[in-house]
XYZ file of C-alpha atoms in Angstrom:
673
model
C -5.064 -34.441 -30.354
C -4.242 -36.095 -33.648
C -6.107 -33.524 -35.788
C -4.202 -31.417 -38.333
C -4.871 -27.659 -38.201
C -3.767 -24.903 -40.577
C -2.080 -21.907 -38.908
C -3.705 -18.759 -40.347
C -2.171 -16.095 -38.119
C -0.124 -15.095 -35.078
C -1.174 -12.419 -32.557
C 0.778 -9.349 -31.554
C 2.383 -9.917 -28.153
C 0.330 -8.658 -25.206
C 3.108 -9.260 -22.667
C 1.954 -8.822 -19.070
C -1.729 -9.475 -18.278
C -3.162 -8.628 -14.877
C -6.360 -10.532 -15.721
C -6.451 -13.937 -17.412
C -8.889 -16.787 -17.986
C -7.122 -20.171 -17.614
C -3.888 -18.803 -19.130
C -2.305 -15.708 -20.644
C -3.538 -14.794 -24.118
C 0.042 -15.040 -25.414
C 0.000 -18.747 -24.456
C -3.345 -19.636 -26.069
C -4.341 -21.162 -29.412
C -7.662 -20.041 -30.910
C -9.750 -22.245 -33.217
C -13.248 -21.719 -34.664
C -15.999 -22.263 -32.089
C -17.858 -24.741 -34.312
C -14.675 -26.792 -34.761
C -14.038 -26.870 -31.004
C -17.630 -27.955 -30.309
C -17.384 -30.690 -32.909
C -14.062 -32.107 -31.677
C -14.081 -31.582 -27.910
C -17.680 -31.105 -26.768
C -21.153 -32.541 -27.111
C -21.737 -30.093 -29.929
C -23.773 -27.488 -28.056
C -22.463 -26.808 -24.506
C -20.372 -23.663 -24.037
C -17.854 -22.923 -21.288
C -18.145 -19.133 -21.384
C -20.214 -16.339 -22.890
C -18.656 -12.897 -23.343
C -21.080 -9.950 -23.326
C -20.110 -6.393 -24.230
C -22.345 -3.461 -23.191
C -23.247 -0.794 -25.739
C -22.065 1.775 -23.194
C -19.381 1.069 -20.593
C -21.327 3.008 -17.984
C -24.189 0.494 -18.284
C -22.112 -2.598 -17.523
C -24.027 -3.381 -14.317
C -27.317 -3.070 -16.204
C -26.070 -5.604 -18.771
C -25.260 -8.067 -15.961
C -28.834 -7.759 -14.704
C -30.273 -8.238 -18.202
C -28.095 -11.307 -18.824
C -29.354 -12.886 -15.598
C -32.988 -12.171 -16.482
C -32.722 -13.562 -20.029
C -30.869 -16.743 -19.038
C -33.050 -17.263 -15.957
C -36.119 -17.305 -18.199
C -34.505 -19.746 -20.653
C -33.148 -22.130 -17.993
C -35.920 -21.713 -15.418
C -34.075 -20.429 -12.354
C -34.463 -17.429 -10.052
C -32.539 -14.442 -11.502
C -31.648 -13.463 -7.908
C -29.825 -16.782 -7.453
C -26.216 -15.698 -7.947
C -24.986 -19.293 -7.771
C -26.841 -20.243 -10.951
C -24.497 -18.078 -13.021
C -20.936 -17.000 -12.248
C -20.673 -13.591 -13.919
C -17.317 -11.839 -13.879
C -17.799 -8.138 -14.574
C -14.480 -6.656 -15.678
C -15.982 -3.170 -15.530
C -16.392 -3.650 -11.774
C -12.654 -4.273 -11.382
C -11.939 -1.288 -13.616
C -14.159 0.855 -11.393
C -12.423 -0.475 -8.287
C -9.041 0.233 -9.859
C -10.225 3.740 -10.747
C -11.326 4.295 -7.149
C -7.998 3.013 -5.789
C -6.061 5.115 -8.306
C -8.129 8.180 -7.455
C -7.532 7.617 -3.751
C -3.797 7.187 -4.303
C -3.642 10.287 -6.521
C -5.555 12.324 -3.943
C -3.312 11.083 -1.114
C -0.039 11.728 -2.935
C -1.321 14.993 -4.427
C -2.442 16.198 -1.006
C 0.937 15.318 0.475
C 2.666 17.166 -2.364
C 0.471 20.249 -1.954
C 0.961 20.329 1.829
C 4.706 19.865 1.322
C 4.633 22.843 -1.029
C 2.534 24.716 1.522
C 5.225 24.031 4.136
C 7.741 25.523 1.724
C 5.342 28.464 1.408
C 5.368 28.875 5.190
C 9.149 29.051 4.981
C 8.798 31.828 2.406
C 6.251 33.550 4.659
C 8.649 33.432 7.610
C 11.404 34.914 5.458
C 9.021 37.664 4.320
C 8.136 38.429 7.963
C 11.856 38.720 8.664
C 12.278 40.922 5.585
C 9.461 43.231 6.721
C 10.957 43.540 10.204
C 14.488 44.091 8.887
C 13.240 46.775 6.461
C 10.907 48.598 8.844
C 12.812 51.892 8.570
C 12.930 51.539 4.768
C 9.127 51.141 4.762
C 8.798 54.258 6.930
C 10.994 56.260 4.523
C 8.992 55.048 1.483
C 5.739 56.089 3.139
C 7.223 59.433 4.204
C 8.114 60.281 0.593
C 4.606 59.433 -0.671
C 4.404 55.666 -1.233
C 0.860 54.329 -0.803
C -0.249 51.201 1.040
C -0.987 49.557 -2.310
C 2.600 50.150 -3.487
C 4.115 48.633 -0.321
C 1.745 45.650 -0.497
C 2.509 44.995 -4.173
C 6.262 45.262 -3.573
C 6.318 42.531 -0.922
C 3.778 40.380 -2.798
C 5.967 40.577 -5.910
C 9.046 39.556 -3.897
C 7.199 36.589 -2.370
C 5.804 35.513 -5.747
C 9.228 35.784 -7.392
C 10.878 33.602 -4.708
C 8.091 31.006 -4.994
C 8.092 30.901 -8.797
C 11.886 30.664 -8.888
C 11.902 27.700 -6.502
C 8.839 26.206 -8.211
C 10.416 26.393 -11.664
C 13.556 24.649 -10.433
C 11.401 21.989 -8.745
C 9.276 21.555 -11.876
C 12.357 20.973 -14.037
C 13.892 18.650 -11.448
C 10.663 16.631 -11.147
C 10.328 16.308 -14.930
C 13.950 15.174 -15.166
C 13.398 12.552 -12.458
C 10.294 11.240 -14.260
C 12.278 10.966 -17.472
C 15.125 9.173 -15.684
C 12.742 6.641 -14.095
C 11.206 5.889 -17.502
C 14.683 5.011 -18.808
C 15.297 2.427 -16.059
C 14.935 -1.285 -17.017
C 12.051 -1.892 -14.602
C 9.922 -5.091 -14.553
C 6.709 -4.882 -16.644
C 4.426 -5.033 -13.592
C 5.778 -1.714 -12.244
C 3.831 1.256 -13.664
C 5.941 4.053 -15.117
C 5.277 7.687 -14.106
C 3.936 10.050 -16.752
C 3.875 13.814 -17.229
C 0.580 15.404 -18.214
C -0.766 18.815 -19.212
C -3.281 18.679 -16.351
C -0.460 18.010 -13.888
C 1.562 20.906 -15.293
C -1.399 23.306 -15.046
C -2.104 22.214 -11.464
C 1.547 22.739 -10.511
C 1.623 26.244 -12.040
C -1.639 27.170 -10.287
C -0.420 25.861 -6.917
C 2.901 27.729 -7.330
C 1.121 31.041 -7.950
C -1.337 30.405 -5.112
C 1.486 29.540 -2.703
C 3.397 32.691 -3.655
C 0.348 34.908 -3.071
C -0.578 33.243 0.240
C 3.029 33.324 1.482
C 3.386 37.037 0.826
C -0.108 38.336 1.639
C 0.083 38.635 5.445
C 3.669 40.013 5.557
C 2.770 42.467 2.758
C -0.353 43.525 4.645
C 1.651 44.084 7.845
C 4.159 46.193 5.917
C 1.400 48.240 4.265
C -0.348 48.922 7.608
C 2.770 50.291 9.353
C 2.564 53.883 10.574
C 5.385 55.994 9.074
C 6.334 57.650 12.399
C 6.702 54.352 14.321
C 8.486 52.737 11.397
C 11.071 55.550 11.296
C 11.631 55.218 15.065
C 12.154 51.414 14.839
C 15.530 50.143 16.001
C 16.812 46.920 14.549
C 16.905 44.175 17.152
C 13.594 44.957 18.862
C 11.637 41.779 19.448
C 8.374 42.627 21.180
C 6.794 46.034 20.676
C 3.977 47.084 22.970
C 3.661 43.602 24.495
C 4.328 42.353 27.983
C 7.283 39.984 28.036
C 6.068 36.660 29.476
C 7.565 35.248 32.649
C 9.639 32.058 32.493
C 7.664 28.862 33.049
C 10.137 27.729 35.703
C 13.478 28.502 37.265
C 16.144 25.832 37.376
C 19.456 25.472 39.162
C 20.919 23.416 36.326
C 22.227 24.880 33.084
C 20.166 22.471 30.958
C 16.951 23.319 32.787
C 17.648 27.036 32.481
C 18.340 26.689 28.741
C 15.068 24.806 28.170
C 13.170 27.397 30.205
C 14.721 30.198 28.137
C 13.762 28.344 24.938
C 10.115 28.113 26.031
C 10.202 31.809 26.957
C 11.305 32.678 23.407
C 8.546 30.472 21.949
C 5.883 32.127 24.129
C 7.093 35.621 23.244
C 6.471 34.954 19.528
C 3.630 32.432 19.308
C 2.674 33.057 15.664
C 6.213 32.722 14.390
C 6.775 29.619 16.527
C 3.589 27.989 15.216
C 4.488 28.655 11.591
C 7.995 27.357 12.224
C 6.890 24.118 13.906
C 4.096 23.467 11.377
C 6.559 22.047 8.880
C 8.047 19.797 11.559
C 4.803 18.361 12.894
C 3.375 17.828 9.408
C 6.614 16.159 8.311
C 6.556 13.801 11.306
C 2.837 13.088 10.795
C 3.483 12.392 7.097
C 6.282 9.932 7.922
C 4.072 8.030 10.397
C 1.016 7.960 8.101
C 2.936 7.015 4.960
C 4.992 4.292 6.639
C 1.745 3.165 8.277
C 0.150 2.786 4.832
C 3.126 0.741 3.647
C 2.967 -1.467 6.750
C -0.803 -1.854 6.384
C -0.420 -2.785 2.707
C 2.125 -5.463 3.589
C 0.118 -6.813 6.527
C -3.095 -6.997 4.488
C -1.588 -9.041 1.676
C 0.396 -11.289 4.027
C -2.820 -12.130 5.883
C -4.645 -12.780 2.615
C -1.906 -15.063 1.254
C -1.734 -16.758 4.650
C -5.374 -17.851 4.374
C -4.282 -20.371 1.730
C -1.383 -21.593 3.880
C 1.763 -19.570 4.490
C 4.260 -22.229 3.352
C 2.170 -24.064 0.753
C 3.782 -25.001 -2.568
C 1.323 -26.135 -5.279
C 2.555 -28.752 -7.756
C 0.269 -29.120 -10.802
C 0.979 -31.604 -13.637
C 1.661 -30.229 -17.105
C 2.757 -31.663 -20.448
C 6.034 -32.966 -21.823
C 6.875 -32.389 -25.482
C 8.843 -34.966 -27.440
C 10.259 -34.415 -30.922
C 10.276 -36.980 -33.716
C 11.789 -35.438 -36.815
C 9.752 -32.323 -37.567
C 6.727 -33.512 -35.554
C 6.203 -32.541 -31.925
C 4.053 -34.647 -29.652
C 2.959 -33.788 -26.116
C 2.144 -36.251 -23.341
C 0.467 -35.360 -20.079
C 2.297 -35.807 -16.780
C 0.026 -37.733 -14.414
C 0.617 -37.491 -10.665
C -0.367 -40.273 -8.249
C 0.086 -41.345 -4.620
C 3.458 -42.829 -5.556
C 4.679 -39.325 -6.385
C 3.529 -38.122 -2.957
C 5.403 -40.997 -1.309
C 8.524 -40.219 -3.358
C 8.441 -36.553 -2.325
C 8.132 -37.577 1.322
C 10.975 -40.105 1.034
C 13.739 -38.442 -1.001
C 13.943 -34.605 -0.993
C 15.548 -33.281 2.199
C 13.900 -29.867 1.728
C 10.340 -31.287 1.772
C 8.671 -31.397 5.184
C 5.285 -32.662 4.027
C 3.574 -33.638 0.752
C -0.195 -34.111 0.436
C -2.400 -35.365 -2.431
C -5.416 -33.401 -3.646
C -8.095 -34.075 -6.236
C -10.314 -31.354 -7.717
C -13.884 -32.620 -8.221
C -14.863 -29.306 -9.846
C -18.512 -28.246 -9.171
C -20.788 -31.228 -8.524
C -24.410 -30.568 -7.547
C -25.061 -30.815 -3.801
C -28.657 -31.381 -2.653
C -30.340 -31.113 0.714
C -34.115 -31.420 0.672
C -35.404 -29.052 -2.007
C -32.201 -27.004 -2.068
C -29.476 -27.725 -4.633
C -26.231 -25.910 -5.307
C -23.174 -26.403 -7.503
C -20.321 -26.373 -4.983
C -16.572 -26.557 -5.544
C -15.441 -29.850 -4.004
C -11.925 -31.063 -3.196
C -10.600 -34.493 -2.243
C -8.146 -34.048 0.654
C -6.308 -35.777 3.518
C -6.101 -34.931 7.264
C -2.945 -32.836 6.789
C -4.866 -30.435 4.535
C -6.379 -28.869 7.663
C -3.032 -27.342 8.601
C -1.610 -26.990 5.082
C -4.557 -24.933 3.788
C -4.973 -23.146 7.118
C -8.515 -24.370 7.859
C -9.826 -24.187 11.422
C -12.660 -26.377 12.710
C -15.715 -24.514 14.010
C -17.972 -27.520 14.715
C -17.520 -31.265 14.506
C -14.258 -32.610 13.111
C -12.097 -32.650 9.987
C -11.457 -35.529 7.573
C -9.432 -38.197 9.458
C -7.141 -41.021 8.372
C -9.877 -43.605 8.855
C -12.083 -41.741 6.367
C -9.252 -41.821 3.818
C -8.425 -45.508 4.307
C -12.081 -46.567 4.073
C -12.963 -44.151 1.223
C -15.799 -42.988 3.471
C -18.520 -40.762 2.073
C -18.099 -37.961 4.603
C -17.659 -34.241 3.958
C -16.374 -31.135 5.708
C -18.116 -27.824 4.940
C -16.555 -24.439 4.322
C -18.001 -21.655 6.491
C -20.557 -20.465 3.893
C -21.975 -23.862 2.897
C -24.462 -24.235 5.817
C -26.139 -20.967 4.839
C -26.185 -21.862 1.129
C -27.759 -25.289 1.721
C -29.599 -24.961 5.027
C -30.345 -21.224 5.059
C -28.643 -20.709 8.431
C -24.931 -20.108 8.828
C -24.911 -20.673 12.585
C -26.834 -23.945 12.423
C -24.921 -27.043 13.521
C -25.194 -29.288 10.465
C -22.871 -31.967 11.836
C -24.563 -35.359 11.432
C -26.768 -34.251 8.524
C -26.715 -36.094 5.191
C -26.467 -34.415 1.790
C -26.518 -35.783 -1.749
C -23.268 -35.050 -3.573
C -23.518 -35.856 -7.272
C -26.333 -38.308 -6.449
C -24.409 -40.018 -3.620
C -25.215 -39.783 0.104
C -22.523 -38.047 2.217
C -22.405 -37.453 5.986
C -21.440 -33.962 7.178
C -18.756 -34.392 9.871
C -17.768 -30.773 10.477
C -17.728 -27.125 9.416
C -14.876 -24.622 9.163
C -14.379 -21.233 10.752
C -14.846 -18.396 8.244
C -11.743 -17.164 6.411
C -13.511 -14.245 4.762
C -12.243 -12.475 1.661
C -9.233 -14.098 -0.057
C -6.858 -12.409 -2.475
C -5.552 -15.801 -3.552
C -7.884 -18.706 -4.166
C -8.249 -21.927 -6.161
C -11.314 -21.371 -8.406
C -13.423 -20.433 -5.348
C -13.096 -19.070 -1.828
C -12.235 -21.658 0.814
C -15.421 -20.686 2.662
C -17.385 -21.910 -0.390
C -15.715 -25.330 -0.686
C -16.717 -28.833 0.387
C -13.887 -31.187 1.361
C -14.109 -34.993 1.105
C -11.489 -37.785 1.500
C -9.283 -37.828 -1.593
C -9.701 -41.610 -1.954
C -13.470 -41.100 -2.046
C -13.029 -38.338 -4.617
C -10.981 -40.651 -6.859
C -13.589 -43.401 -6.544
C -16.733 -41.285 -7.008
C -15.534 -38.543 -9.374
C -12.441 -39.695 -11.237
C -12.471 -43.341 -12.149
C -8.658 -43.438 -12.149
C -5.842 -42.941 -9.631
C -4.437 -39.629 -10.815
C -4.293 -36.459 -8.707
C -5.103 -32.872 -9.657
C -2.196 -31.471 -7.649
C 0.209 -32.122 -4.800
C 0.560 -29.716 -1.884
C 4.087 -29.455 -0.475
C 5.380 -27.743 2.647
C 9.120 -26.860 2.696
C 11.239 -27.544 5.784
C 12.291 -23.874 5.883
C 10.178 -21.289 4.124
C 13.287 -19.220 3.320
C 14.575 -22.165 1.209
C 11.401 -22.760 -0.803
C 13.271 -22.359 -4.093
C 15.533 -25.272 -3.133
C 12.367 -27.221 -2.352
C 11.020 -26.504 -5.848
C 14.273 -27.712 -7.424
C 14.160 -30.981 -5.467
C 10.509 -31.493 -6.442
C 11.383 -31.122 -10.130
C 14.398 -33.413 -9.861
C 12.479 -36.131 -7.991
C 9.413 -36.142 -10.258
C 11.493 -35.822 -13.437
C 13.176 -39.147 -12.624
C 9.809 -40.832 -12.043
C 8.136 -39.399 -15.159
C 11.154 -39.207 -17.467
C 11.334 -35.530 -18.351
C 13.989 -32.846 -18.212
C 13.907 -31.141 -14.757
C 14.572 -27.833 -16.554
C 11.332 -28.250 -18.542
C 8.954 -25.829 -16.791
C 5.986 -27.004 -18.896
C 6.150 -30.465 -17.311
C 5.227 -29.158 -13.854
C 3.560 -25.910 -12.864
C 4.931 -25.060 -9.427
C 3.710 -22.013 -7.579
C 4.390 -21.092 -3.982
C 2.539 -18.791 -1.626
C 6.020 -17.785 -0.482
C 6.833 -16.671 -4.023
C 3.821 -14.371 -3.949
C 4.856 -13.102 -0.520
C 8.446 -12.522 -1.674
C 7.223 -10.647 -4.753
C 4.971 -8.605 -2.499
C 7.847 -7.768 -0.160
C 9.764 -6.143 -3.029
C 6.719 -4.042 -3.931
C 6.138 -3.077 -0.294
C 9.814 -2.207 0.184
C 9.725 0.080 -2.850
C 6.425 1.600 -1.686
C 7.729 2.233 1.828
C 10.974 3.744 0.534
C 8.985 6.041 -1.766
C 6.360 7.050 0.804
C 8.920 7.327 3.600
C 11.142 9.407 1.308
C 8.261 11.807 0.649
C 7.710 12.153 4.399
C 11.416 12.667 5.109
C 11.689 15.352 2.407
C 8.662 17.081 3.932
C 10.323 16.928 7.349
C 13.595 18.301 5.972
C 11.704 21.230 4.434
C 10.298 21.924 7.891
C 13.804 21.690 9.372
C 15.052 24.234 6.820
C 12.249 26.543 7.984
C 13.422 26.182 11.587
C 16.998 26.870 10.467
C 15.953 30.061 8.675
C 14.157 31.324 11.768
C 17.151 30.478 13.939
C 19.391 32.491 11.600
C 16.963 35.404 11.988
C 16.977 35.005 15.776
C 20.788 35.073 15.790
C 20.751 38.280 13.723
C 18.044 39.799 15.920
C 19.885 39.011 19.160
C 23.390 39.962 18.025
C 23.706 42.691 20.675
C 22.376 40.310 23.330
C 25.052 37.774 22.373
C 27.715 40.504 22.618
C 26.494 41.582 26.072
C 26.425 37.978 27.339
C 29.959 37.402 26.082
C 31.107 40.697 27.632
C 29.832 39.721 31.095
C 31.568 36.336 30.995
C 29.482 33.867 28.968
C 31.608 31.297 27.153
C 31.213 30.365 23.496
C 29.766 26.988 24.444
C 27.096 28.714 26.559
C 25.970 30.738 23.528
C 26.013 27.588 21.374
C 24.022 25.595 23.947
C 21.377 28.300 24.276
C 20.662 28.643 20.530
C 20.991 24.907 19.887
C 18.555 24.128 22.726
C 16.003 26.567 21.285
C 16.170 24.838 17.883
C 15.850 21.383 19.470
C 12.925 22.556 21.602
C 11.069 23.944 18.576
C 11.713 20.728 16.652
C 10.659 18.416 19.475
C 7.463 20.360 20.175
C 6.515 20.104 16.501
C 7.619 16.459 16.434
C 5.498 15.462 19.426
C 2.440 17.193 17.945
C 3.078 15.446 14.616
C 3.581 12.123 16.396
C 0.162 12.422 18.015
C -1.502 13.573 14.779
C 0.095 10.723 12.789
C -0.933 8.010 15.238
C -4.408 9.507 15.521
C -4.853 9.637 11.732
C -3.719 6.020 11.364
C -6.078 4.860 14.103
C -8.996 6.872 12.674
C -8.432 5.693 9.089
C -8.069 2.097 10.277
C -11.393 2.272 12.134
C -13.080 3.885 9.100
C -11.791 1.184 6.731
C -13.007 -1.584 9.059
C -16.484 -0.024 9.131
C -16.561 0.280 5.323
C -15.335 -3.293 4.838
C -17.931 -4.659 7.252
C -20.749 -2.884 5.394
C -19.752 -3.636 1.797
C -18.063 -6.844 0.609
C -16.906 -5.028 -2.536
C -14.615 -2.939 -0.329
C -12.813 -5.957 1.146
C -9.709 -5.051 -0.882
C -9.317 -1.821 1.083
C -6.397 -1.880 3.502
C -5.826 0.416 6.433
C -2.641 2.036 7.779
C -1.059 0.406 10.803
C 0.952 2.039 13.568
C 4.221 0.223 14.104
C 7.210 0.259 16.420
C 9.511 0.675 13.411
C 7.680 3.843 12.334
C 7.950 5.196 15.883
C 11.693 4.522 16.071
C 12.256 6.086 12.643
C 10.214 9.106 13.705
C 12.216 9.653 16.896
C 15.469 9.346 14.941
C 14.259 11.824 12.307
C 13.186 14.284 15.012
C 16.682 14.206 16.488
C 18.302 14.602 13.052
C 15.961 17.462 12.062
C 16.590 19.302 15.333
C 20.336 18.781 15.025
C 20.438 20.075 11.434
C 18.120 23.001 12.194
C 20.128 24.272 15.155
C 23.739 23.402 14.405
C 24.716 26.051 11.837
C 22.853 29.021 13.449
C 24.267 28.087 16.881
C 27.788 27.887 15.447
C 27.340 31.303 13.824
C 26.180 32.834 17.128
C 29.072 31.216 18.998
C 31.624 32.690 16.567
C 30.327 36.300 16.731
C 33.002 38.842 17.685
C 32.240 40.546 21.015
C 33.148 44.084 19.894
C 31.333 43.814 16.549
C 28.271 42.394 18.310
C 28.098 45.308 20.753
C 28.348 47.796 17.846
C 25.670 45.992 15.786
C 22.612 48.025 14.775
């Protein structure tokens, strides 16, 4: 501004900032406060005051004290939140902590349950081991082994298997974390970190899983009576129990196979439950996790849509010119002619609208007065900014042409000025910056907005932009231009045409990004889609891995069943059963187990999503600070993926055991003990 300053220092780069005031710190110049007041202010008025609490935990108390002190000095009610706009960063930190804690709990719980499913697989294997070694247990007891010795032996085996698998998983997980940290990821993506606490938790959970997995099988082994154990013949399935009757009889081979599969499940309910647990939890995890990803995407798309789904904001900047070693900057000033040019020339522009920001003039009605964010707009703003009329009408073309002093209220303004949100204020007059304006309509509430222009749309007053220029500006220049692209998928082409058109009118390089600040809601949506895609791939991958672990458990049990029924297979083959009949029987049993678990998981997943969604809606309705919470959503895509995964899991779980049973030699099977 024509004043020479001495550069005394340069800051260390902060790079990405999630929170900024006006601009990123890396793009700011700092001068002494007294100098700024002398050159650019009336000498005493400040824009901001920063307050730091002595203790971070008392941040909310500091906010209250600031209100009380300034209310006494400036004679206003400390309960009037509109008198002071206080941004408490500690609140956002607390919210972030809550969100992080919730995410850590969710992912940690999924990891622990996934490990627990692996533990169930170990438990099933230990049950098989106990049954296969029944005679060995009888011999050990006959020669003097105590219950404690048998129990410790099987517990040690279970713990060894768990720790071996856990150690491999720990090393693999650490290697994956290290590999991710080496990737050239964008700065806004947080990198995973190893921690001592995480390592201790993993070791504890491994030991706990090993003990739990081996306890019941070890107890069963220890409680065996030596005489019965020595008399046990390998291949026995149900001892001392009545074999259940088939649920139905069928004349078709498929029906008979399904009936036989249900008979096997009923004859060993505990084993079947443990086997299907991994499947139904895996399916439930896939539905819930994909539901969270879908809910995350839907929430942010709705929030961005409140500002207008296709809106592109064009804000004037500055153009630098060089003369020797001296750089001079001139401001780009937008006017109605620029709007007309954008409507006339670029083929990618569907609509261009002017807008003037009046900032926060004082609005009075009777004894009530409020500082309200006011915008000068045109009739097309109704659709562009996604406003909907609740009562009265919106700004029309006649208002714009006549520079009429009329205004349209956001949904919250009637309550702020008149004390009643539902009151019809159409036809009332208010004083706006000392001038009399007629209220012609009010908007439907938009609610919480993730993206806003200085204030929520519900807290804005809209007036004709020509009136705004006359009453608040004194010149013809606009604050911004709102543009709608012909096709939202081609918004980047629209931005290029905007730069090229305005660069010719204002004589600047179209590649100069400082001349125009262009930001699109579609750009935010596109950025969000990448995040959501990565989130859904990650969460879906966790669910799929969990499901595959369950499928491996089913496969292990099917291998045991094949071993247990080797003689039965030999007898069936001897009396005329074909190989494909043996394959179909075992394969059908695996598919039946998988589909039963899958259907249970499907119901649990949908129920959890519906319950969590209802809970979030209740919390959001009771506390405005929880408006950023999003709920999982059930989707057709998740259902289709789930059905596909059920089929794949059943196929993988039954294929190899069924092939092994089909290939058994008849003579060897009949001799098997």
